[in-house]
Amino acid sequence: MNFIFISPHFPHTYWEFCDRLKKNGVVTLGIADAPYDALSNEVKNSLTEYYKVSNLENYDEVYRAVAFFAYKYGRIDWIESNNEYWLGQDARLRTDFNVTSGLMTDRIAAIKEKSEMKKIYQNNGIPTARQVKASEGMVSAREFAALVNYPLIAKPDIGVGAGGTFKIHSNDELSHFFATVSNVKDYVIEEFITGDICSYDAIINSHGKPLFESMTVWPPSIMDIVNKQLDLAYYVDKNIPDSLRTIGRRTVEAFDVKSRFVHLEFFRLDSDRGSLGAKGDFVALEVNMRPAGGYTPDMINYAHSTDVYKIWADMICYDKSQFATSNQHNIGNALSLPWNNEYFCAFASRRDIHSYVYSDEEVKKKYSSQLVMSERMPDILSGAMGNQMFTVKLDTLEQVEEFVSFVHAKK
């Protein structure tokens, strides 16, 4: 099997996907714009061959790289990045090279455009916030506001995270939004829903069935965290509620997901919302046809004593995995850890602009036996995720709350 992985060096743990493929006997072929000598040894060792382009944004260059690999190794079986930013390019490459193992260009709009996602949710009876396109004009937006009430959320139809998102509280603010946002026609406007954001993170086989499922709980104020540069904390839960499992699987079926790692986002309502649902119900937010960002795949591993990189590679190679339920495993190059239980894996980060009560060293000392990661975040991720992160493995939600309070306590 010949597998082309786009950008295997970023995020910096993504070489682990290639490593597990290679260990399964796959020819792993990497394409990126980083110099070969700048790649870590882990990335180099996980690849059969690497092709450097001057710019991954240059489709012609990337096309020629794929063509070179096809000439040298024969038919390409998979092209994948597992990265939101490159999903459209991945699909275009698959289409141009007739690689039928993943999404093609005719299906990319449904997973990139929030307005298209909304149609699929609605057509399949999956509860979701009501929405209107800003391109329909301010009159339509005001009629929408009269229907659902303020506040509203305006966000790019295509985009990741909370970047470029606005909270609108009145007709005056709505007029200001239309008057000042240059690309306003590229936005959608939604009713405002409050509650935790819970993601259904799953690895799906070629029949649309999950090989592995997990839940990550994100703060409800992601937009404020990004826009106001607040501290971030989130956690992978040791359990997944049956109700999230059910709506996650329904969403997988609605979007006809096959052979992918997915990160599907839902609101868990913090109050009754009439026909939308009762307190505690899950309401669809958006689909992401790739793993959760940052270090979340590693956090899932720590929480569930598993190896999602291996499960994903087994799905690619065998369409099944016996590893999903293992309680003893290797994570990357770490030693086998005989964990017998599920854990909460919690992330808390700090920003250089703030002063904290406890030093980084004091955090590490207090949580030395539970600490599984402590790193500076890459600059490209720091806007959303902070500058210094700590990740711990804990037994209870109360311990998670204590950990976050300790890390984020300010002078």
Short mmCIF file of C-alpha atoms in Angstrom, two decimals, residues 81-390:
data_model
loop_
_atom_site.label_atom_id
_atom_site.label_comp_id
_atom_site.label_asym_id
_atom_site.label_seq_id
_atom_site.Cartn_x
_atom_site.Cartn_y
_atom_site.Cartn_z
CA SER A 81 -3.22 15.10 5.99
CA ASN A 82 -5.64 14.69 8.94
CA ASN A 83 -5.43 18.49 9.03
CA GLU A 84 -8.39 20.86 8.59
CA TYR A 85 -6.35 23.37 6.63
CA TRP A 86 -5.46 20.90 3.87
CA LEU A 87 -8.77 19.03 3.56
CA GLY A 88 -9.73 20.83 0.36
CA GLN A 89 -6.34 20.25 -1.23
CA ASP A 90 -6.39 16.59 -0.13
CA ALA A 91 -9.73 16.14 -1.89
CA ARG A 92 -8.49 17.85 -5.05
CA LEU A 93 -5.41 15.62 -5.17
CA ARG A 94 -7.51 12.50 -4.68
CA THR A 95 -9.82 13.59 -7.47
CA ASP A 96 -7.00 14.42 -9.88
CA PHE A 97 -5.20 11.14 -9.20
CA ASN A 98 -8.38 9.03 -8.87
CA VAL A 99 -7.58 8.00 -5.30
CA THR A 100 -11.01 6.79 -4.19
CA SER A 101 -10.21 5.95 -0.56
CA GLY A 102 -11.22 9.38 0.74
CA LEU A 103 -13.36 12.44 0.13
CA MET A 104 -13.35 13.87 -3.39
CA THR A 105 -13.95 17.46 -4.44
CA ASP A 106 -17.67 16.93 -4.98
CA ARG A 107 -18.15 16.34 -1.24
CA ILE A 108 -15.82 18.90 0.26
CA ALA A 109 -18.41 21.70 0.59
CA ALA A 110 -20.51 19.62 2.97
CA ILE A 111 -17.64 19.32 5.43
CA LYS A 112 -16.04 22.75 5.01
CA GLU A 113 -19.02 25.12 4.78
CA LYS A 114 -21.10 25.55 7.92
CA SER A 115 -24.15 26.45 5.83
CA GLU A 116 -23.93 23.14 3.97
CA MET A 117 -23.43 21.22 7.22
CA LYS A 118 -26.59 22.83 8.53
CA LYS A 119 -28.64 21.44 5.65
CA ILE A 120 -27.45 17.90 6.34
CA TYR A 121 -28.24 18.19 10.06
CA GLN A 122 -31.72 19.50 9.30
CA ASN A 123 -32.45 16.95 6.58
CA ASN A 124 -31.56 14.13 8.97
CA GLY A 125 -33.46 15.37 12.01
CA ILE A 126 -30.35 16.22 14.05
CA PRO A 127 -31.03 19.20 16.34
CA THR A 128 -28.90 22.22 15.50
CA ALA A 129 -28.92 25.99 15.97
CA ARG A 130 -30.88 27.94 13.38
CA GLN A 131 -28.84 29.93 10.89
CA VAL A 132 -29.02 32.47 8.07
CA LYS A 133 -26.37 33.47 5.54
CA ALA A 134 -25.09 37.03 5.86
CA SER A 135 -25.08 37.17 2.05
CA GLU A 136 -28.87 37.33 2.21
CA GLY A 137 -28.49 40.88 3.54
CA MET A 138 -29.12 42.89 6.69
CA VAL A 139 -32.91 42.90 6.30
CA SER A 140 -32.94 39.12 6.32
CA ALA A 141 -30.55 39.10 9.31
CA ARG A 142 -32.84 41.44 11.26
CA GLU A 143 -35.84 39.24 10.52
CA PHE A 144 -33.79 36.29 11.74
CA ALA A 145 -32.92 38.17 14.95
CA ALA A 146 -36.60 38.90 15.54
CA LEU A 147 -37.30 35.17 15.21
CA VAL A 148 -34.56 33.78 17.46
CA ASN A 149 -33.74 36.85 19.62
CA TYR A 150 -30.38 38.39 20.44
CA PRO A 151 -27.55 37.67 20.99
CA LEU A 152 -26.46 36.20 17.67
CA ILE A 153 -23.17 34.64 16.64
CA ALA A 154 -21.61 35.61 13.31
CA LYS A 155 -18.78 33.43 12.04
CA PRO A 156 -17.03 32.62 8.77
CA ASP A 157 -18.85 29.99 6.73
CA ILE A 158 -15.47 28.32 6.23
CA GLY A 159 -13.12 28.46 9.18
CA VAL A 160 -11.64 26.63 12.15
CA GLY A 161 -12.07 27.55 15.80
CA ALA A 162 -13.35 30.92 16.97
CA GLY A 163 -11.19 33.15 14.80
CA GLY A 164 -13.11 35.99 13.14
CA THR A 165 -16.22 35.29 15.24
CA PHE A 166 -18.51 38.06 16.54
CA LYS A 167 -21.18 38.12 19.22
CA ILE A 168 -23.97 40.53 18.26
CA HIS A 169 -26.34 41.91 20.91
CA SER A 170 -28.58 44.41 19.11
CA ASN A 171 -29.78 45.86 15.81
CA ASP A 172 -27.11 48.57 16.13
CA GLU A 173 -24.35 45.99 16.53
CA LEU A 174 -25.78 44.03 13.62
CA SER A 175 -25.65 47.17 11.44
CA HIS A 176 -22.08 47.78 12.59
CA PHE A 177 -21.14 44.20 11.67
CA PHE A 178 -22.52 44.60 8.14
CA ALA A 179 -20.86 48.00 7.75
CA THR A 180 -17.37 47.12 8.98
CA VAL A 181 -16.64 43.48 8.10
CA SER A 182 -15.16 43.54 4.61
CA ASN A 183 -15.94 39.89 3.80
CA VAL A 184 -19.37 39.91 5.42
CA LYS A 185 -20.86 37.84 2.57
CA ASP A 186 -18.64 34.95 3.63
CA TYR A 187 -20.31 34.79 7.07
CA VAL A 188 -23.22 32.90 8.55
CA ILE A 189 -25.30 34.17 11.48
CA GLU A 190 -26.64 31.74 14.09
CA GLU A 191 -28.82 31.84 17.17
CA PHE A 192 -26.77 31.90 20.37
CA ILE A 193 -26.72 28.67 22.37
CA THR A 194 -25.13 28.28 25.80
CA GLY A 195 -23.54 25.18 27.25
CA ASP A 196 -20.35 23.17 27.19
CA ILE A 197 -18.95 22.15 23.83
CA CYS A 198 -18.54 18.38 23.78
CA SER A 199 -16.81 16.65 20.92
CA TYR A 200 -17.46 13.14 19.68
CA ASP A 201 -14.00 11.95 18.66
CA ALA A 202 -14.10 8.69 16.76
CA ILE A 203 -12.29 6.50 14.27
CA ILE A 204 -14.73 5.22 11.66
CA ASN A 205 -14.24 2.17 9.42
CA SER A 206 -15.20 1.77 5.76
CA HIS A 207 -18.73 0.68 6.75
CA GLY A 208 -19.37 3.85 8.75
CA LYS A 209 -19.03 2.06 12.10
CA PRO A 210 -16.88 3.35 14.96
CA LEU A 211 -13.79 1.41 15.98
CA PHE A 212 -13.17 3.83 18.83
CA GLU A 213 -15.14 6.64 20.49
CA SER A 214 -14.29 9.31 23.06
CA MET A 215 -15.62 12.60 24.43
CA THR A 216 -13.68 15.82 24.96
CA VAL A 217 -15.25 18.68 26.93
CA TRP A 218 -14.37 22.21 25.87
CA PRO A 219 -15.25 25.48 27.63
CA PRO A 220 -18.38 27.25 26.37
CA SER A 221 -16.45 30.51 25.93
CA ILE A 222 -13.99 29.42 23.22
CA MET A 223 -14.74 32.63 21.31
CA ASP A 224 -13.83 34.81 24.31
CA ILE A 225 -10.72 32.73 25.00
CA VAL A 226 -9.45 33.43 21.48
CA ASN A 227 -10.62 37.02 21.12
CA LYS A 228 -9.78 38.18 24.65
CA GLN A 229 -6.64 36.05 25.10
CA LEU A 230 -7.99 34.25 28.17
CA ASP A 231 -6.56 31.09 29.69
CA LEU A 232 -7.65 27.79 28.15
CA ALA A 233 -8.54 24.53 29.88
CA TYR A 234 -10.32 21.45 28.58
CA TYR A 235 -10.35 17.72 29.24
CA VAL A 236 -10.93 14.30 27.76
CA ASP A 237 -13.61 12.56 29.80
CA LYS A 238 -13.05 9.02 31.05
CA ASN A 239 -16.60 8.21 29.92
CA ILE A 240 -18.82 8.99 26.94
CA PRO A 241 -22.56 9.44 27.58
CA ASP A 242 -24.86 7.16 25.62
CA SER A 243 -26.72 10.23 24.35
CA LEU A 244 -23.53 11.67 22.81
CA ARG A 245 -22.60 8.28 21.41
CA THR A 246 -26.04 8.05 19.78
CA ILE A 247 -26.09 11.53 18.22
CA GLY A 248 -22.44 11.13 17.18
CA ARG A 249 -23.24 7.93 15.31
CA ARG A 250 -26.31 9.51 13.74
CA THR A 251 -24.14 12.37 12.50
CA VAL A 252 -21.57 9.96 11.09
CA GLU A 253 -24.37 8.24 9.17
CA ALA A 254 -25.90 11.55 8.01
CA PHE A 255 -22.58 12.74 6.57
CA ASP A 256 -21.81 9.28 5.15
CA VAL A 257 -18.44 9.16 6.93
CA LYS A 258 -16.20 6.31 5.87
CA SER A 259 -12.60 5.46 6.85
CA ARG A 260 -11.85 8.63 8.81
CA PHE A 261 -10.85 10.03 12.16
CA VAL A 262 -13.57 12.57 13.02
CA HIS A 263 -14.05 15.37 15.53
CA LEU A 264 -17.76 16.23 15.72
CA GLU A 265 -18.77 19.15 17.94
CA PHE A 266 -21.99 19.49 19.93
CA PHE A 267 -23.42 21.86 22.52
CA ARG A 268 -24.55 20.26 25.76
CA LEU A 269 -27.44 22.56 26.65
CA ASP A 270 -27.26 24.24 30.05
CA SER A 271 -30.97 25.10 30.00
CA ASP A 272 -34.17 24.00 28.30
CA ARG A 273 -34.45 25.35 24.73
CA GLY A 274 -37.94 24.31 23.67
CA SER A 275 -38.00 22.30 20.46
CA LEU A 276 -34.20 22.39 20.29
CA GLY A 277 -33.86 20.24 23.40
CA ALA A 278 -33.87 20.04 27.18
CA LYS A 279 -31.05 20.81 29.58
CA GLY A 280 -28.31 18.21 29.11
CA ASP A 281 -29.30 17.35 25.54
CA PHE A 282 -26.74 17.55 22.75
CA VAL A 283 -27.21 19.95 19.82
CA ALA A 284 -25.03 19.79 16.71
CA LEU A 285 -22.48 22.56 16.22
CA GLU A 286 -20.22 21.46 13.35
CA VAL A 287 -18.39 18.50 11.86
CA ASN A 288 -14.64 18.22 11.42
CA MET A 289 -13.44 15.36 9.23
CA ARG A 290 -10.09 15.09 10.98
CA PRO A 291 -8.76 14.49 14.50
CA ALA A 292 -9.18 17.12 17.18
CA GLY A 293 -6.44 19.73 17.04
CA GLY A 294 -3.37 20.31 19.14
CA TYR A 295 -2.42 17.57 21.58
CA THR A 296 -5.92 16.14 21.93
CA PRO A 297 -5.12 12.78 20.23
CA ASP A 298 -2.36 12.27 22.81
CA MET A 299 -4.74 13.26 25.60
CA ILE A 300 -7.23 10.69 24.34
CA ASN A 301 -4.48 8.08 24.54
CA TYR A 302 -3.70 8.98 28.15
CA ALA A 303 -7.36 9.09 29.17
CA HIS A 304 -8.25 5.71 27.71
CA SER A 305 -4.93 3.84 27.90
CA THR A 306 -4.93 3.32 24.17
CA ASP A 307 -3.18 4.42 20.98
CA VAL A 308 -5.44 6.22 18.52
CA TYR A 309 -2.58 6.47 16.02
CA LYS A 310 -2.42 2.68 15.94
CA ILE A 311 -6.20 2.29 15.77
CA TRP A 312 -6.31 4.73 12.84
CA ALA A 313 -3.48 2.92 11.03
CA ASP A 314 -5.19 -0.43 11.60
CA MET A 315 -8.40 1.05 10.17
CA ILE A 316 -6.47 2.12 7.06
CA CYS A 317 -4.76 -1.23 6.63
CA TYR A 318 -7.23 -3.80 7.95
CA ASP A 319 -10.53 -1.91 8.43
CA LYS A 320 -10.56 -3.11 12.04
CA SER A 321 -8.48 -2.90 15.20
CA GLN A 322 -8.10 -5.08 18.25
CA PHE A 323 -6.14 -2.35 19.97
CA ALA A 324 -9.03 -0.10 20.90
CA THR A 325 -9.78 -1.92 24.15
CA SER A 326 -6.20 -2.61 25.21
CA ASN A 327 -5.15 -1.35 28.65
CA GLN A 328 -1.44 -1.87 27.98
CA HIS A 329 0.26 -0.19 25.07
CA ASN A 330 3.04 1.99 23.82
CA ILE A 331 2.40 5.67 23.09
CA GLY A 332 5.06 6.80 20.65
CA ASN A 333 8.40 5.78 22.11
CA ALA A 334 7.15 5.71 25.70
CA LEU A 335 7.36 2.62 27.84
CA SER A 336 4.36 0.34 28.17
CA LEU A 337 2.16 1.71 30.94
CA PRO A 338 0.04 -0.83 32.87
CA TRP A 339 -2.97 1.40 33.46
CA ASN A 340 -6.05 -0.55 34.44
CA ASN A 341 -8.58 2.27 34.50
CA GLU A 342 -9.93 5.14 32.49
CA TYR A 343 -8.85 8.66 33.46
CA PHE A 344 -9.68 12.29 32.96
CA CYS A 345 -6.90 13.86 30.93
CA ALA A 346 -6.90 17.61 31.51
CA PHE A 347 -5.09 20.41 29.67
CA ALA A 348 -4.50 23.86 31.12
CA SER A 349 -2.37 26.55 29.52
CA ARG A 350 -0.93 29.92 30.41
CA ARG A 351 -0.20 33.07 28.45
CA ASP A 352 3.00 35.04 28.73
CA ILE A 353 1.00 38.26 29.13
CA HIS A 354 -0.34 37.18 32.55
CA SER A 355 1.32 36.78 35.97
CA TYR A 356 0.43 33.66 37.91
CA VAL A 357 0.49 32.84 41.63
CA TYR A 358 2.39 29.60 41.12
CA SER A 359 5.45 29.24 38.94
CA ASP A 360 5.71 26.65 36.18
CA GLU A 361 8.10 24.69 38.40
CA GLU A 362 5.60 24.71 41.26
CA VAL A 363 2.92 23.31 38.95
CA LYS A 364 5.27 20.56 37.82
CA LYS A 365 6.23 19.73 41.41
CA LYS A 366 2.66 19.61 42.72
CA TYR A 367 1.48 17.40 39.86
CA SER A 368 4.70 15.46 39.27
CA SER A 369 3.03 12.04 39.57
CA GLN A 370 0.10 12.96 37.29
CA LEU A 371 1.89 15.12 34.73
CA VAL A 372 2.06 13.54 31.27
CA MET A 373 2.97 16.58 29.13
CA SER A 374 4.47 20.00 29.79
CA GLU A 375 5.55 22.02 26.76
CA ARG A 376 5.73 25.43 25.16
CA MET A 377 3.05 25.69 22.51
CA PRO A 378 4.14 26.42 18.92
CA ASP A 379 3.64 30.08 18.06
CA ILE A 380 1.13 29.18 15.34
CA LEU A 381 -1.13 27.57 17.99
CA SER A 382 -0.50 29.96 20.87
CA GLY A 383 -3.22 32.44 19.89
CA ALA A 384 -5.89 29.86 20.64
CA MET A 385 -4.10 27.56 23.07
CA GLY A 386 -1.74 29.72 25.11
CA ASN A 387 2.04 29.71 25.43
CA GLN A 388 2.80 27.12 28.12
CA MET A 389 0.69 24.04 28.62
CA PHE A 390 0.40 21.39 31.32
#
